[in-house]
mmCIF file of C-alpha atoms and ligand atoms in Angstrom:
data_model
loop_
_atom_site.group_PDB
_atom_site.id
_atom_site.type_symbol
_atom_site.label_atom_id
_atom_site.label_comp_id
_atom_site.label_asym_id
_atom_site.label_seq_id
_atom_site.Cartn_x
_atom_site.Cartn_y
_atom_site.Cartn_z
ATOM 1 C CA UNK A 21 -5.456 14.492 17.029
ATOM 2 C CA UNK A 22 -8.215 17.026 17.163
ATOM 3 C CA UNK A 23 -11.781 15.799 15.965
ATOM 4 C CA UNK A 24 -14.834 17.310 15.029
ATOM 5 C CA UNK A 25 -13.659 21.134 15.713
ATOM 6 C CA UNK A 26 -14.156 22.979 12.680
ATOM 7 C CA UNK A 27 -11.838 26.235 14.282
ATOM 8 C CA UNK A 28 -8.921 24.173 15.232
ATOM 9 C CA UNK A 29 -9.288 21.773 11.709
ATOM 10 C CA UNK A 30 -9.055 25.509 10.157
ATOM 11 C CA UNK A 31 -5.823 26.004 11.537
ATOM 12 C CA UNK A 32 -4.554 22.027 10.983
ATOM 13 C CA UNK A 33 -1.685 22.387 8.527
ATOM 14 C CA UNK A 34 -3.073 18.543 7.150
ATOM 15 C CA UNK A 35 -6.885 20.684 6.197
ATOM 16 C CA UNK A 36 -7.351 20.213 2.559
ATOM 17 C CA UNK A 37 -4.604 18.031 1.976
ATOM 18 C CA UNK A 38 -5.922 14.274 1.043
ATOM 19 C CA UNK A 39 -2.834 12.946 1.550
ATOM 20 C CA UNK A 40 -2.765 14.523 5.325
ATOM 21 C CA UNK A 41 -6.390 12.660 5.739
ATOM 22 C CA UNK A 42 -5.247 9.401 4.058
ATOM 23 C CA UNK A 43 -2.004 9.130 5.970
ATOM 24 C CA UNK A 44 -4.294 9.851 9.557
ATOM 25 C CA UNK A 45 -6.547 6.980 8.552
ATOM 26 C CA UNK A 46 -3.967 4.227 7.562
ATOM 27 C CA UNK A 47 -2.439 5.423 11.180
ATOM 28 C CA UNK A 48 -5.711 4.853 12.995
ATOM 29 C CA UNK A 49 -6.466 1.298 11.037
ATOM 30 C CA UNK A 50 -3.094 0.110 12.421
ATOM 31 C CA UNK A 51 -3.275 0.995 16.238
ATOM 32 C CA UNK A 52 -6.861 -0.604 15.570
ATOM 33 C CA UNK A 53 -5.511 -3.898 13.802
ATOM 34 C CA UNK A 54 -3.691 -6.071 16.040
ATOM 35 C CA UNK A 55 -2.103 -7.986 13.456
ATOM 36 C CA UNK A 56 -0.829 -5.210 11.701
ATOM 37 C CA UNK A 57 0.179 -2.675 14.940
ATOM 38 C CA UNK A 58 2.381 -5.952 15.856
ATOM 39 C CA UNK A 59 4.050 -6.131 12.230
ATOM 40 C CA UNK A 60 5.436 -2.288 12.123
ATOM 41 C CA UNK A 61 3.553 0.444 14.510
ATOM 42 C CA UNK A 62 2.863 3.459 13.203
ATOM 43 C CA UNK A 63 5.864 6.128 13.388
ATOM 44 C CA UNK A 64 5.333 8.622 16.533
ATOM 45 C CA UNK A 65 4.735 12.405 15.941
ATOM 46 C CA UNK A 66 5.509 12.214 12.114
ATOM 47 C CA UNK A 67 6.311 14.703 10.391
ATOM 48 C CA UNK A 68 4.644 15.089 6.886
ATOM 49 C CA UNK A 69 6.886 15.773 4.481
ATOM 50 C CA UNK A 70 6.004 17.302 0.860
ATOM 51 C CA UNK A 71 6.685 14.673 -2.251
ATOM 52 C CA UNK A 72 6.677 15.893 -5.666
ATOM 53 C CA UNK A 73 3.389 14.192 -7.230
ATOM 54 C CA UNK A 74 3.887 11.687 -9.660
ATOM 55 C CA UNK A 75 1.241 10.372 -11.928
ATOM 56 C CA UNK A 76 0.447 6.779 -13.719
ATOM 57 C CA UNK A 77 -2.452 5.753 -16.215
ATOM 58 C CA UNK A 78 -3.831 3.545 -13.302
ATOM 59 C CA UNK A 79 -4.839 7.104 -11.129
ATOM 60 C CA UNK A 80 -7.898 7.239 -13.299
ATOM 61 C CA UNK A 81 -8.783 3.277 -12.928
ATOM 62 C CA UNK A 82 -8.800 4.123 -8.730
ATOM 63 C CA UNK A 83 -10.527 6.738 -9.110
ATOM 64 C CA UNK A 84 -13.134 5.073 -10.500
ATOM 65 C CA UNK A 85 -13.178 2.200 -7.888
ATOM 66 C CA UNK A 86 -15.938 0.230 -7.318
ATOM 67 C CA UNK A 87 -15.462 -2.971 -6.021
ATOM 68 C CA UNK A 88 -16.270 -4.870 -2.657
ATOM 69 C CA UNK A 89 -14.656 -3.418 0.992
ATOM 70 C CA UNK A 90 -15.739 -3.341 4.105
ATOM 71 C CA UNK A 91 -16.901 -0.981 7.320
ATOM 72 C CA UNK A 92 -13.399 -0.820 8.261
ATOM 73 C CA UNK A 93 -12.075 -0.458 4.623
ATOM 74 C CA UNK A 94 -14.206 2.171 3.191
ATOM 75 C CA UNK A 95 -13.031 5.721 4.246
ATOM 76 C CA UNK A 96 -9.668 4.669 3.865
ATOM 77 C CA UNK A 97 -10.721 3.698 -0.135
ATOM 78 C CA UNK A 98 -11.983 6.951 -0.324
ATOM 79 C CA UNK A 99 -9.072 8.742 0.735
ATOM 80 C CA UNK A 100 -7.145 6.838 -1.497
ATOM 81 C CA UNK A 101 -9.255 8.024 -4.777
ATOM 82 C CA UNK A 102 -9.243 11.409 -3.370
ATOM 83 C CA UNK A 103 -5.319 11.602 -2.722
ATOM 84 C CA UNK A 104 -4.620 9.310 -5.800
ATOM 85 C CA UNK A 105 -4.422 12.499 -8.397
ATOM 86 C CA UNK A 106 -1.641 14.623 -6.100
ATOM 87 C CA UNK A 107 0.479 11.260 -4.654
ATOM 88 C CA UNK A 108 3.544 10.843 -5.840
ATOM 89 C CA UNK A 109 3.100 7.076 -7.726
ATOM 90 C CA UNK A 110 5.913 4.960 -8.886
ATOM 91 C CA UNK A 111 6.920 1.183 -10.555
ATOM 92 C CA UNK A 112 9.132 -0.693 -9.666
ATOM 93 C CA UNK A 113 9.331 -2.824 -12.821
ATOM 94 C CA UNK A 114 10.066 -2.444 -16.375
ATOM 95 C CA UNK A 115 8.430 -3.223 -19.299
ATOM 96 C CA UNK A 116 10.467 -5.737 -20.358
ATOM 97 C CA UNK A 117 9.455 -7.618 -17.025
ATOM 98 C CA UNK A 118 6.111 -7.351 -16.682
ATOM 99 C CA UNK A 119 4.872 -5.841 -19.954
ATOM 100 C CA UNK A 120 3.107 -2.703 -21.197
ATOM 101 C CA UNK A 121 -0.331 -4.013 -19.668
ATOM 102 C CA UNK A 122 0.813 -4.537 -16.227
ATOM 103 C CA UNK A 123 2.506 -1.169 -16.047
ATOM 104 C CA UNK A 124 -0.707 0.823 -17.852
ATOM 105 C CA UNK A 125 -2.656 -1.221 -14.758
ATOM 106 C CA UNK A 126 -0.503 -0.958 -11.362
ATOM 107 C CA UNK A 127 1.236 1.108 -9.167
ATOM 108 C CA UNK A 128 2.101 2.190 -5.452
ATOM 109 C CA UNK A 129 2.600 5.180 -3.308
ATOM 110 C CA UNK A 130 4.879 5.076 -0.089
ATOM 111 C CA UNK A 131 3.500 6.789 2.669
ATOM 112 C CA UNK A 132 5.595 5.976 5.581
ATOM 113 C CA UNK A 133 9.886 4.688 5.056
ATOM 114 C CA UNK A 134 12.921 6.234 3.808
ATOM 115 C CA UNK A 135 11.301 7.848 0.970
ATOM 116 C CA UNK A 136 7.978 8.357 2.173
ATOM 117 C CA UNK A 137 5.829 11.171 3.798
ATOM 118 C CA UNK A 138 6.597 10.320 6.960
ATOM 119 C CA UNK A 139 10.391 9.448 7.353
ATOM 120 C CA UNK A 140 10.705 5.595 9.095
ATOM 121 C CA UNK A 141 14.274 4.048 8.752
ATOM 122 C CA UNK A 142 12.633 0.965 10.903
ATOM 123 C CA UNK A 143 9.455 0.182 8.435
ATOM 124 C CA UNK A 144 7.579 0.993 5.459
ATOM 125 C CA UNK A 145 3.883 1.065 4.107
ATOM 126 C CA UNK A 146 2.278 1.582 0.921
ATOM 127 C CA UNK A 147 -0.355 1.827 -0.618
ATOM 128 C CA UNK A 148 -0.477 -0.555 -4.151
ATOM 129 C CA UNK A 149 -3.261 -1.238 -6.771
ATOM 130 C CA UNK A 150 -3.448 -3.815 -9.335
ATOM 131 C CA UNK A 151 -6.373 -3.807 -11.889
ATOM 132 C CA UNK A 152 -8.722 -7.135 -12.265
ATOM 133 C CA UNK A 153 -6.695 -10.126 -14.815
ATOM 134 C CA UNK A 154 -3.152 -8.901 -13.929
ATOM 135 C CA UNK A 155 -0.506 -12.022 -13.220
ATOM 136 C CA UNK A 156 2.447 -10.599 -10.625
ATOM 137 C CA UNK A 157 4.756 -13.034 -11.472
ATOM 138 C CA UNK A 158 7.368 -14.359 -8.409
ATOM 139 C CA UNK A 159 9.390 -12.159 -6.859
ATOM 140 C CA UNK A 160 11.090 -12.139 -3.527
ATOM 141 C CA UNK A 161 13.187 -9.096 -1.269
ATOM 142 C CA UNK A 162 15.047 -9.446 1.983
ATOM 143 C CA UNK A 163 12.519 -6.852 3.976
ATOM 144 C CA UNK A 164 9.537 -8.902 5.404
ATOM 145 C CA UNK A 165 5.743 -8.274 3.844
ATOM 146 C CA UNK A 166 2.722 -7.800 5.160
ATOM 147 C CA UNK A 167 -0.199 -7.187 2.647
ATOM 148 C CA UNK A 168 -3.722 -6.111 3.972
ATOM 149 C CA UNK A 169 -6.525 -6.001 1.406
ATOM 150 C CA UNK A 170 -8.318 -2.721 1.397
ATOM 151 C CA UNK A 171 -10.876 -3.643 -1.738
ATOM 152 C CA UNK A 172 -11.457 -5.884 -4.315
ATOM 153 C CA UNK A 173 -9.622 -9.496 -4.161
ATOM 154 C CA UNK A 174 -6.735 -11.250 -4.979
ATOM 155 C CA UNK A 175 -5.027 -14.667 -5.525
ATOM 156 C CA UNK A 176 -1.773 -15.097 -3.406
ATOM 157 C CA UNK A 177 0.914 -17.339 -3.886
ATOM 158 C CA UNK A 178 3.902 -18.066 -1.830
ATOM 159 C CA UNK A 179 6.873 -20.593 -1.905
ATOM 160 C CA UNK A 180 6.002 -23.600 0.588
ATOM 161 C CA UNK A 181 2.467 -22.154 1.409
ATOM 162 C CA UNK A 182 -1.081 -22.756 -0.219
ATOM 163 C CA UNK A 183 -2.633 -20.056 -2.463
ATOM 164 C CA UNK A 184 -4.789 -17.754 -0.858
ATOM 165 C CA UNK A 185 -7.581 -15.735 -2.251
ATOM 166 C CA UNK A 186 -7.580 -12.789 0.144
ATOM 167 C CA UNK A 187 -11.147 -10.251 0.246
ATOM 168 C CA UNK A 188 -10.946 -6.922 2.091
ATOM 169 C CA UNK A 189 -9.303 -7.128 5.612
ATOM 170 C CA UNK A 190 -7.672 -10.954 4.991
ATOM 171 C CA UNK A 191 -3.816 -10.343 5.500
ATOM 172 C CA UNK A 192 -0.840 -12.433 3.593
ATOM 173 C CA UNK A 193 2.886 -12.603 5.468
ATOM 174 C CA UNK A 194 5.657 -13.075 2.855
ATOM 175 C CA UNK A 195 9.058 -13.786 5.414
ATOM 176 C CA UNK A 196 12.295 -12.419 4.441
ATOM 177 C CA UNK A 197 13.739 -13.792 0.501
ATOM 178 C CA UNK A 198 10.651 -16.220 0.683
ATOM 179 C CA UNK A 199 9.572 -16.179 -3.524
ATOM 180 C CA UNK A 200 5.779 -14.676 -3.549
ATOM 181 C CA UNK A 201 3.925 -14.154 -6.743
ATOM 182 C CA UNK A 202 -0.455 -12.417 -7.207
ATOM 183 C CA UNK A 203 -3.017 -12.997 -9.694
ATOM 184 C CA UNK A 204 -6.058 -10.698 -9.969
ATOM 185 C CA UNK A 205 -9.166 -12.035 -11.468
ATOM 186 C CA UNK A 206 -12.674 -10.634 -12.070
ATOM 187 C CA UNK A 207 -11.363 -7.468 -9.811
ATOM 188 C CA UNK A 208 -9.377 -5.515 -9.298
ATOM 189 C CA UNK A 209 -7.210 -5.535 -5.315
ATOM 190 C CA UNK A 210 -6.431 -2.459 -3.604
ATOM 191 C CA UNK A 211 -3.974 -3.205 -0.750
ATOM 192 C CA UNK A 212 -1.573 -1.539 2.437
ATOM 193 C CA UNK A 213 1.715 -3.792 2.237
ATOM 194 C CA UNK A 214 3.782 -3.154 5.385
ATOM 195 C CA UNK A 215 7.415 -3.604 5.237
ATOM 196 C CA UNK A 216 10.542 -4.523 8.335
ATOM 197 C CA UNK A 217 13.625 -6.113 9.141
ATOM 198 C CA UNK A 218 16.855 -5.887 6.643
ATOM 199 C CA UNK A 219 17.011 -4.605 2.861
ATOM 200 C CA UNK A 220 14.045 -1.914 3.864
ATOM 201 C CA UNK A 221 15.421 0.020 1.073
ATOM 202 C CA UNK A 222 16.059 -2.594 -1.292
ATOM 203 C CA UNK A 223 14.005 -2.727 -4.199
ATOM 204 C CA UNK A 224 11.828 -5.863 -5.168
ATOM 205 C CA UNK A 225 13.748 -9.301 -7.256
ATOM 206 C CA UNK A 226 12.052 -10.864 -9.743
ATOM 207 C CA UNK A 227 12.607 -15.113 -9.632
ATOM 208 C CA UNK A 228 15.082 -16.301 -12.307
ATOM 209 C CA UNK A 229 12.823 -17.455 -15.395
HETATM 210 ZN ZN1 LIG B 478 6.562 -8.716 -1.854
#
């Protein structure tokens, strides 16, 4: 990774693309964070590839962003409401489970897993954002979960564990089919959830009302 060279960043097919910069500084907080280089390292040599961009109301609520992080959270938060308008965001839920609220408030990006900008068959990460007073009800998937809070806070709850109200940096492990459900309060959370293990490419089940 070249540095501080403004002739060879001219010639860096990743200059001027956010996405490029975001991608390089989720990398770098991994190999930096123990806890989550030992959940899922980051893929070697990747290769970025192009994904159509794909917009939801809640670009313009990140963009916007101003809520509590830390030293080690900040530039990635930036790079996140600088990429936000070109990523290519998606839902995983419908209205009829989580209402038109929840869907006009929330979303995530995939940067690295099957379907992401750099190809992983072995892991995922994404980046998701839920705005403040949003209820994710319980849910559960076969892949294992690690969430990292990047900014604001929220209220985790997990099947046989005591709730959690995680601040920037605090992580949350969901294991494999174990039923999870978040609250967000006052604000909003911005968070890197890491995916491994079986049903990578499975998509999320909600709990049996
Ligand atoms: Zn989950």
């Amino acid at each position: 990774m070249f540095k501080g060279n403004s002739k060879l960043d001219k010639i860096d097919p990743m200059t001027g693309n956010a996405l490029g910069d975001l991608l390089a500084r989720v990398g770098e907080l991994i190999q930096l964070t123990p806890e989550l280089r030992d959940f899922a390292p980051w893929p070697n040599q990747p290769h970025f590839i192009r994904l159509e961009p794909a917009a939801v109301p809640a670009i313009s609520l990140i963009e916007g962003l101003a809520v509590q992080k830390t030293i080690a959270t900040s530039q990635i938060v930036e790079s996140i409401k600088s990429a936000a308008r070109g990523a290519s965001w998606q839902q995983t839920y419908s209205e009829a489970e989580v209402g038109a609220d929840f869907l006009n408030r929330y979303g995530w990006f995939e940067l690295v897993g099957p379907s992401g900008y750099y190809f992983s068959d072995s892991a995922r990460a994404f980046i998701v954002f839920w705005d403040a007073g949003l209820h994710y009800p319980a849910h559960l998937h076969e892949a294992e979960e690690l969430y990292y809070v990047l900014a604001g806070s929220a209220e985790f709850h997990a099947d046989g564990q005591p709730s959690a109200r995680l601040v920037p940096e605090g992580t949350r492990y969901h294991a494999s089919n174990q039923l999870h459900a978040m609250d967000t309060h006052a604000e909003p959370v911005l968070a890197l959830v890491m995916w491994r293990g079986q049903g990578l490419k499975d998509s999320v089940r909600m709990a049996a009302s």
